[in-house]
Short mmCIF file of C-alpha atoms in Angstrom, two decimals:
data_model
loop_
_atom_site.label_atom_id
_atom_site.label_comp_id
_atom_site.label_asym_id
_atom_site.label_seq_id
_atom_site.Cartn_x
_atom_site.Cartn_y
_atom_site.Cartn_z
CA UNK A 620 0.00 0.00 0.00
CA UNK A 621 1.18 3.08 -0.84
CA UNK A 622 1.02 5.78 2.18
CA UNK A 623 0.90 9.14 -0.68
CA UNK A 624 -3.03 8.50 -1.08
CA UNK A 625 -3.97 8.27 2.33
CA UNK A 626 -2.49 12.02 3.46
CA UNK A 627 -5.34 13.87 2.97
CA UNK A 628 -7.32 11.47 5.71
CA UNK A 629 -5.19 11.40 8.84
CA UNK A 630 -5.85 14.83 10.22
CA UNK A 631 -3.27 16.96 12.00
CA UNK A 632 -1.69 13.70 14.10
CA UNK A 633 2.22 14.03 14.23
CA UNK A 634 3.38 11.22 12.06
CA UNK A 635 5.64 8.63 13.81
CA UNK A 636 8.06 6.80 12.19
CA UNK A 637 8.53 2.93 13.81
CA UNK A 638 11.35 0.45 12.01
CA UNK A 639 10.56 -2.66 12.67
CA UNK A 640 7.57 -4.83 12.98
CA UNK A 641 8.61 -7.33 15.52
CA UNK A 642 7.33 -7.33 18.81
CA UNK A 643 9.22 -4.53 20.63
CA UNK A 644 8.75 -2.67 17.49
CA UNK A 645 4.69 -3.27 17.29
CA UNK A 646 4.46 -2.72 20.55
CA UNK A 647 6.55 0.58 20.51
CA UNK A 648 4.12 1.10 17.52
CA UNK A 649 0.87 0.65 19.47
CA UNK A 650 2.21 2.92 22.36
CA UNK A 651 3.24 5.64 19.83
CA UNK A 652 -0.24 4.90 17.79
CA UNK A 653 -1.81 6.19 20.81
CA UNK A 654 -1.00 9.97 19.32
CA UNK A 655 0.48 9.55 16.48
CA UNK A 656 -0.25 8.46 13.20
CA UNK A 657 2.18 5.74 12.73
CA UNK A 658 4.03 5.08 9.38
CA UNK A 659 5.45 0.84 10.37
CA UNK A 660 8.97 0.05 8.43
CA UNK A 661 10.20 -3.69 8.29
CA UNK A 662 12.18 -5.53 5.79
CA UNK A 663 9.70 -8.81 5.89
CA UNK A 664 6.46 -7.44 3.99
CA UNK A 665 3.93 -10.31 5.59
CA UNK A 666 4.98 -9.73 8.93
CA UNK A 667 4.69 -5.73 8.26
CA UNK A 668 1.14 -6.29 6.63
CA UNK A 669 0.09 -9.14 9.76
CA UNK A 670 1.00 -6.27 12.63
CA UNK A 671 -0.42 -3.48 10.68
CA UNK A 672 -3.67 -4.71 10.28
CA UNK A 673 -3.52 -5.49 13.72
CA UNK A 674 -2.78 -2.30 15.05
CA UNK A 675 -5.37 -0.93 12.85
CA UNK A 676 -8.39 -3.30 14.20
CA UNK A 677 -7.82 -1.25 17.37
CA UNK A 678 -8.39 1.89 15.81
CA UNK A 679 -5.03 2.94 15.16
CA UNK A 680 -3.90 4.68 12.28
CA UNK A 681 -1.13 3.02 10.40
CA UNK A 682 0.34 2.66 6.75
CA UNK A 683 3.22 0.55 5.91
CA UNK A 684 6.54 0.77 4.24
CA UNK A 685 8.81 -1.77 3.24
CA UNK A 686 12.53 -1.20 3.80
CA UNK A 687 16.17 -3.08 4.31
CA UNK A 688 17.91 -0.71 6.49
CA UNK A 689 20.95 -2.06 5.24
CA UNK A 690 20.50 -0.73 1.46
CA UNK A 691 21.00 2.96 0.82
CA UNK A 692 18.74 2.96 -2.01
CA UNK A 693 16.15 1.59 0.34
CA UNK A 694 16.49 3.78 3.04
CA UNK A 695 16.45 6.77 0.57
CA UNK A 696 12.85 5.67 -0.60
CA UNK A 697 11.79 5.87 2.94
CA UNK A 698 13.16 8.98 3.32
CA UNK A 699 10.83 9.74 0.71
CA UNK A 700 8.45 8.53 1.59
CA UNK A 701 8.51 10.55 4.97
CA UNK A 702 8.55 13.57 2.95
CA UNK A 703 5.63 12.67 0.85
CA UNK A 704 3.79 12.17 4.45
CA UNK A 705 4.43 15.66 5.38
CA UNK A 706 7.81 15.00 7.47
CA UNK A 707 7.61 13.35 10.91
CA UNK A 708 7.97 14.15 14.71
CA UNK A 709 9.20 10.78 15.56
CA UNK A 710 11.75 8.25 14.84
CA UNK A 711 11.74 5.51 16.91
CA UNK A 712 14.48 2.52 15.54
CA UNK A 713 13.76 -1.07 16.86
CA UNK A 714 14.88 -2.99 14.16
CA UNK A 715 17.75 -5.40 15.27
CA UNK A 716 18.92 -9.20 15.27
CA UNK A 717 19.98 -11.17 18.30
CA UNK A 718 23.06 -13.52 17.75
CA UNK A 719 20.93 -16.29 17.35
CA UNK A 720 19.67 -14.88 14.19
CA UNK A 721 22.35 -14.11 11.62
CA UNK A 722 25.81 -14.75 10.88
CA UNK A 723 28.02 -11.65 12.50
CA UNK A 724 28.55 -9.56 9.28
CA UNK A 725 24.58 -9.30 9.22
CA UNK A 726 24.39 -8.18 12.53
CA UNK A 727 26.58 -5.77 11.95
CA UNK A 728 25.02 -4.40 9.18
CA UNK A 729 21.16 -4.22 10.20
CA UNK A 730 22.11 -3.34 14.08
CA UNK A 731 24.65 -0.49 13.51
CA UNK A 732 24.47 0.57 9.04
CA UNK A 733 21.30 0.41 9.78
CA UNK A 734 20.01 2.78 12.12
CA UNK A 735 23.31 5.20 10.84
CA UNK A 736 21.60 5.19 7.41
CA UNK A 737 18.18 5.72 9.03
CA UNK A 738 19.44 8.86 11.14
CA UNK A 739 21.18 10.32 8.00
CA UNK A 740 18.31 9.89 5.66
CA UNK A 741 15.93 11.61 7.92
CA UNK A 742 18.05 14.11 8.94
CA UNK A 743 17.20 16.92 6.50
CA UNK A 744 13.83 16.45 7.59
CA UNK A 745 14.47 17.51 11.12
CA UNK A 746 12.44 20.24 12.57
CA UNK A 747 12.57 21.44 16.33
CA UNK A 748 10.79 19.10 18.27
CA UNK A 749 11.47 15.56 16.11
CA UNK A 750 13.25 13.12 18.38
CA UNK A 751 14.73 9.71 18.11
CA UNK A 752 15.18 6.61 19.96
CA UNK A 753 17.63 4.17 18.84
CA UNK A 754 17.39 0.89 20.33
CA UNK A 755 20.68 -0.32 22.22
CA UNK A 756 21.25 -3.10 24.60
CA UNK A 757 22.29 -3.75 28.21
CA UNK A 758 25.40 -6.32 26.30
CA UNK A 759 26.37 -3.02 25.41
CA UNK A 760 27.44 -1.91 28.75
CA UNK A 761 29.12 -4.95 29.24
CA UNK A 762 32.05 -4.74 27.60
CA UNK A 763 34.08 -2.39 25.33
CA UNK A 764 35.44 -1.43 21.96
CA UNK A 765 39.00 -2.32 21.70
CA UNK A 766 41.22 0.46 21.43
CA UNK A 767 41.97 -0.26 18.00
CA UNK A 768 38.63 -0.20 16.93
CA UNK A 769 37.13 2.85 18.20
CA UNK A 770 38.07 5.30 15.46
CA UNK A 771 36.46 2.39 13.14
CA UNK A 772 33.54 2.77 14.56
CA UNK A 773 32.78 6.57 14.35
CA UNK A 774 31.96 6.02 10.52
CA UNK A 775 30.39 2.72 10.35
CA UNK A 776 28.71 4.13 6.79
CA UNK A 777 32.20 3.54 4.82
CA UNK A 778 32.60 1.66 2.69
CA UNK A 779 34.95 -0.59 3.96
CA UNK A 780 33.39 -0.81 7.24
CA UNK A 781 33.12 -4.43 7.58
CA UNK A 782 36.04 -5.41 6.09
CA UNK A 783 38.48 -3.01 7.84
CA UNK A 784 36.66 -4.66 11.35
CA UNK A 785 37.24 -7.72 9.74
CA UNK A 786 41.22 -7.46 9.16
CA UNK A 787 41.57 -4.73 12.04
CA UNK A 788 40.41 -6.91 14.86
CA UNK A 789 42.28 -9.08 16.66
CA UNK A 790 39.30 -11.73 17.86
CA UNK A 791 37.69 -13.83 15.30
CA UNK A 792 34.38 -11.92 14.53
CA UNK A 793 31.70 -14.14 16.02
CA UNK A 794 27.95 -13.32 16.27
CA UNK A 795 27.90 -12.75 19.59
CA UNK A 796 30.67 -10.23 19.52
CA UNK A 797 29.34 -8.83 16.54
CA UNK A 798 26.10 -8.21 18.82
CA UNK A 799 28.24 -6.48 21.94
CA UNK A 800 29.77 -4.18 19.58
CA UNK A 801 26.84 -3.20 17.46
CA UNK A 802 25.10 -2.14 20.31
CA UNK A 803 28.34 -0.03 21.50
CA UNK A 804 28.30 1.50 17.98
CA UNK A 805 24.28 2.20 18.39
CA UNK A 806 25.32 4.21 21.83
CA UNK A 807 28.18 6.38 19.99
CA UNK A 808 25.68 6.92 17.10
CA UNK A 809 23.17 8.60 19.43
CA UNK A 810 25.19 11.02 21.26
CA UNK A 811 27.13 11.90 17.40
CA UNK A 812 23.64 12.44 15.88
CA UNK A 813 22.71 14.22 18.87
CA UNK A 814 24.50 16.68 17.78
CA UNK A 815 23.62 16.85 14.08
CA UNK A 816 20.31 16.40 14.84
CA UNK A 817 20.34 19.44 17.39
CA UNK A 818 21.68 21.82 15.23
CA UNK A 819 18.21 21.22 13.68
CA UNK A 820 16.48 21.61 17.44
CA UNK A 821 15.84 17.62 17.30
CA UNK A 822 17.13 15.07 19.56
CA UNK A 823 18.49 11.52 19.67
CA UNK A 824 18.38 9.19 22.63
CA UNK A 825 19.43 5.37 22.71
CA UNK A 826 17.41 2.51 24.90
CA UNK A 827 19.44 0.00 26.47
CA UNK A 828 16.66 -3.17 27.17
CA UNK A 829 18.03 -5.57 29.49
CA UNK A 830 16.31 -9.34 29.47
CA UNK A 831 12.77 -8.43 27.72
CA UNK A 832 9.97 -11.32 27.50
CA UNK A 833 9.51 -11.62 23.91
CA UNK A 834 9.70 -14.18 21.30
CA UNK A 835 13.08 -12.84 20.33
CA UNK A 836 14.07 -13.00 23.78
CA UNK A 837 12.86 -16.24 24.50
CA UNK A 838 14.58 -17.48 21.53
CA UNK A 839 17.94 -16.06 22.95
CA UNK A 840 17.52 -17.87 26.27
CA UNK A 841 17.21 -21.59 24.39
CA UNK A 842 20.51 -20.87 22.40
CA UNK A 843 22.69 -19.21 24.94
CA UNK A 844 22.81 -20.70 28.62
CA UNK A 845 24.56 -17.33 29.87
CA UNK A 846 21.28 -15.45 29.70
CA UNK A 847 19.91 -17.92 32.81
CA UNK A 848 23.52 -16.56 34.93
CA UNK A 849 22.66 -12.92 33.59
CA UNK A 850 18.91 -13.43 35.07
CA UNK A 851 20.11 -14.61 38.20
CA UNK A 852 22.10 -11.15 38.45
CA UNK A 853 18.85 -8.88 38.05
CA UNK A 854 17.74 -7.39 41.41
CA UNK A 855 14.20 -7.38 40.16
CA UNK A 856 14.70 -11.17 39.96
CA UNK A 857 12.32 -11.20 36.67
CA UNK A 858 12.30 -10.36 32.71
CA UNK A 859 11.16 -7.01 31.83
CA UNK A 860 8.40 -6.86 29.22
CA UNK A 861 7.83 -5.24 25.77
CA UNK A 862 5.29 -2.58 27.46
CA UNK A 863 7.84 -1.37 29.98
CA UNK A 864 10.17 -0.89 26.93
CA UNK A 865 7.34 0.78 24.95
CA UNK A 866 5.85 3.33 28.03
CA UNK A 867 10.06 4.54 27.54
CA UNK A 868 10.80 5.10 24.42
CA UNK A 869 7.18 6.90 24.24
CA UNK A 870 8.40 9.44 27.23
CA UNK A 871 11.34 10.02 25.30
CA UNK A 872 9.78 10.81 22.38
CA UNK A 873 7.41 12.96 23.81
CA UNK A 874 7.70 16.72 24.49
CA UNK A 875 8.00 15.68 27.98
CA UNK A 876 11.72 14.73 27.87
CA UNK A 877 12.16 17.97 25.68
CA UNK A 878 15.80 18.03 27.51
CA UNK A 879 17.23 14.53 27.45
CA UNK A 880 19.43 13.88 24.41
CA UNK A 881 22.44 12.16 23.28
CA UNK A 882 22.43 9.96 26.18
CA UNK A 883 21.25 6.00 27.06
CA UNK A 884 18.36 5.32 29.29
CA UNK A 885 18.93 1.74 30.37
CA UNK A 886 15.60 -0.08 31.24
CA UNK A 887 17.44 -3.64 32.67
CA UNK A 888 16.03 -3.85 36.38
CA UNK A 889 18.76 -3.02 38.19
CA UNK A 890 21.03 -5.96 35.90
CA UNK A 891 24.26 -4.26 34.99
CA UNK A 892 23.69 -2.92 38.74
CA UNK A 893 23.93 -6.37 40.04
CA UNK A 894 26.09 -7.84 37.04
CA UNK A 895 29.01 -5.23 38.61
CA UNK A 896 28.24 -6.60 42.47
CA UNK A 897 28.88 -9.72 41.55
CA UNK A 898 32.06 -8.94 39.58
CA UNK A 899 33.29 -6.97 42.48
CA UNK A 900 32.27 -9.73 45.46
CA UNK A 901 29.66 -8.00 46.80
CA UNK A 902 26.63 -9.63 48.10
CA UNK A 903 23.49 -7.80 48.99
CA UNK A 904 22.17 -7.13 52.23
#
């Protein structure tokens, strides 16, 4: 469906822009939906249609665009298509794969090009007010960039990316390590478009989720026995859930949080809190 012949019909909603049609991303999408008009990005067209039609048996208003955030040309189409709509207010980019899902080059690309590509795209079309939330990861604050690598990482959109991280690191690039550093790279992106994006009075903020109860999730926990030993960690003793994720990046991209940007809100439960006890021999009393 195309969204140019449905502009005239959504009234004077700010348009908000949701990549990904997963489960944290519909459910970011119904939160958003609540005052927005949504416009719902994913790469996999009968999942995009299945949680569109969804969203819009509960009144919602929501058209559908489909995109590979790892393909310039792609990207530039829904930067058109953006600007067809009218512009937007809000950007909010879920889109991601868990090491279970793809081989580490993959990962790479849709976790980190991605949301780069996304954030320059729609950067002409910032206006003051539009915001951002990029979604991170707690495995992001549990480790760090090798020295090496850092510089690397500040342009993740050249061409040579992947194969200068290839050659230039010194581990062998696995998907799980292509997953830590991903998310690194999504919390450097943030605060650098912060600053592009402010000269045009907009803002970028990442979300670090820590365990979340979703299919993804649950996936995660079958394939990698250290996410049972991460659990154990969390002082809330429990999974968050997609809504807690959602009610957050909605705050953030409301007018409400006017003031927070370039910076990471981690919604974990306490986990890194209790992930650094443990490391340093504390116990809790």
């Amino acid at each position: 469906m195309t969204p140019l012949d449905l502009t005239n019909a959504w009234g004077a909603l700010p348009l908000a822009v949701v990549i990904g049609a997963g489960g944290m991303g519909s459910a970011v999408a119904r939160r958003l939906g609540q005052n927005h008009k949504v416009l719902l990005v994913d790469i996999n067209p009968k999942r995009l249609q299945h949680q569109a039609e969804t969203l819009r048996e509960d009144g919602l208003q929501v058209i559908t665009q489909v995109c590979d955030v790892t393909c310039r040309h792609s990207v530039q189409q829904l930067g058109h298509c953006v600007n067809q709509l009218g512009g937007f207010k809000a950007l909010a980019h879920v889109a991601g794969l868990s090491p279970s899902m793809a081989d580490w080059r993959t990962i790479m690309s849709v976790n980190l090009i991605g949301p780069a590509l996304v954030t320059k795209e729609l950067l002409p079309q910032v206006t003051p007010g539009s915001s951002a939330v990029l979604i991170s990861s707690l495995s992001a604050h549990l480790g760090r960039l090798p020295a090496g690598l850092e510089l690397l990482f500040e342009n993740p959109l050249a061409a040579n990316f992947l194969a200068a991280l290839e050659s230039t690191a010194e581990l062998p690039m696995t998907p799980e390590l292509s997953y830590m550093w991903s998310k690194i790279g999504v919390l450097e992106l943030a605060q650098r478009q912060a600053l592009a994006w402010g000269q045009r009075g907009g803002r970028v903020v990442s979300v670090s989720p820590g365990l979340i109860a979703s299919p993804q999730g649950a996936n995660e926990f079958k394939q990698v026995n250290g996410k049972y030993s991460l659990l154990q960690t969390c002082p809330l003793k429990r999974q968050g859930n997609l809504q807690e994720i959602a009610a957050v990046v909605a705050f953030l991209l409301s007018d409400e949080a006017a003031y927070i940007s370039g910076t990471d809100i981690r919604v974990d439960g306490g986990n890194l809190a209790g992930v650094r006890s443990v490391n340093a021999g504390h116990v809790a009393g």
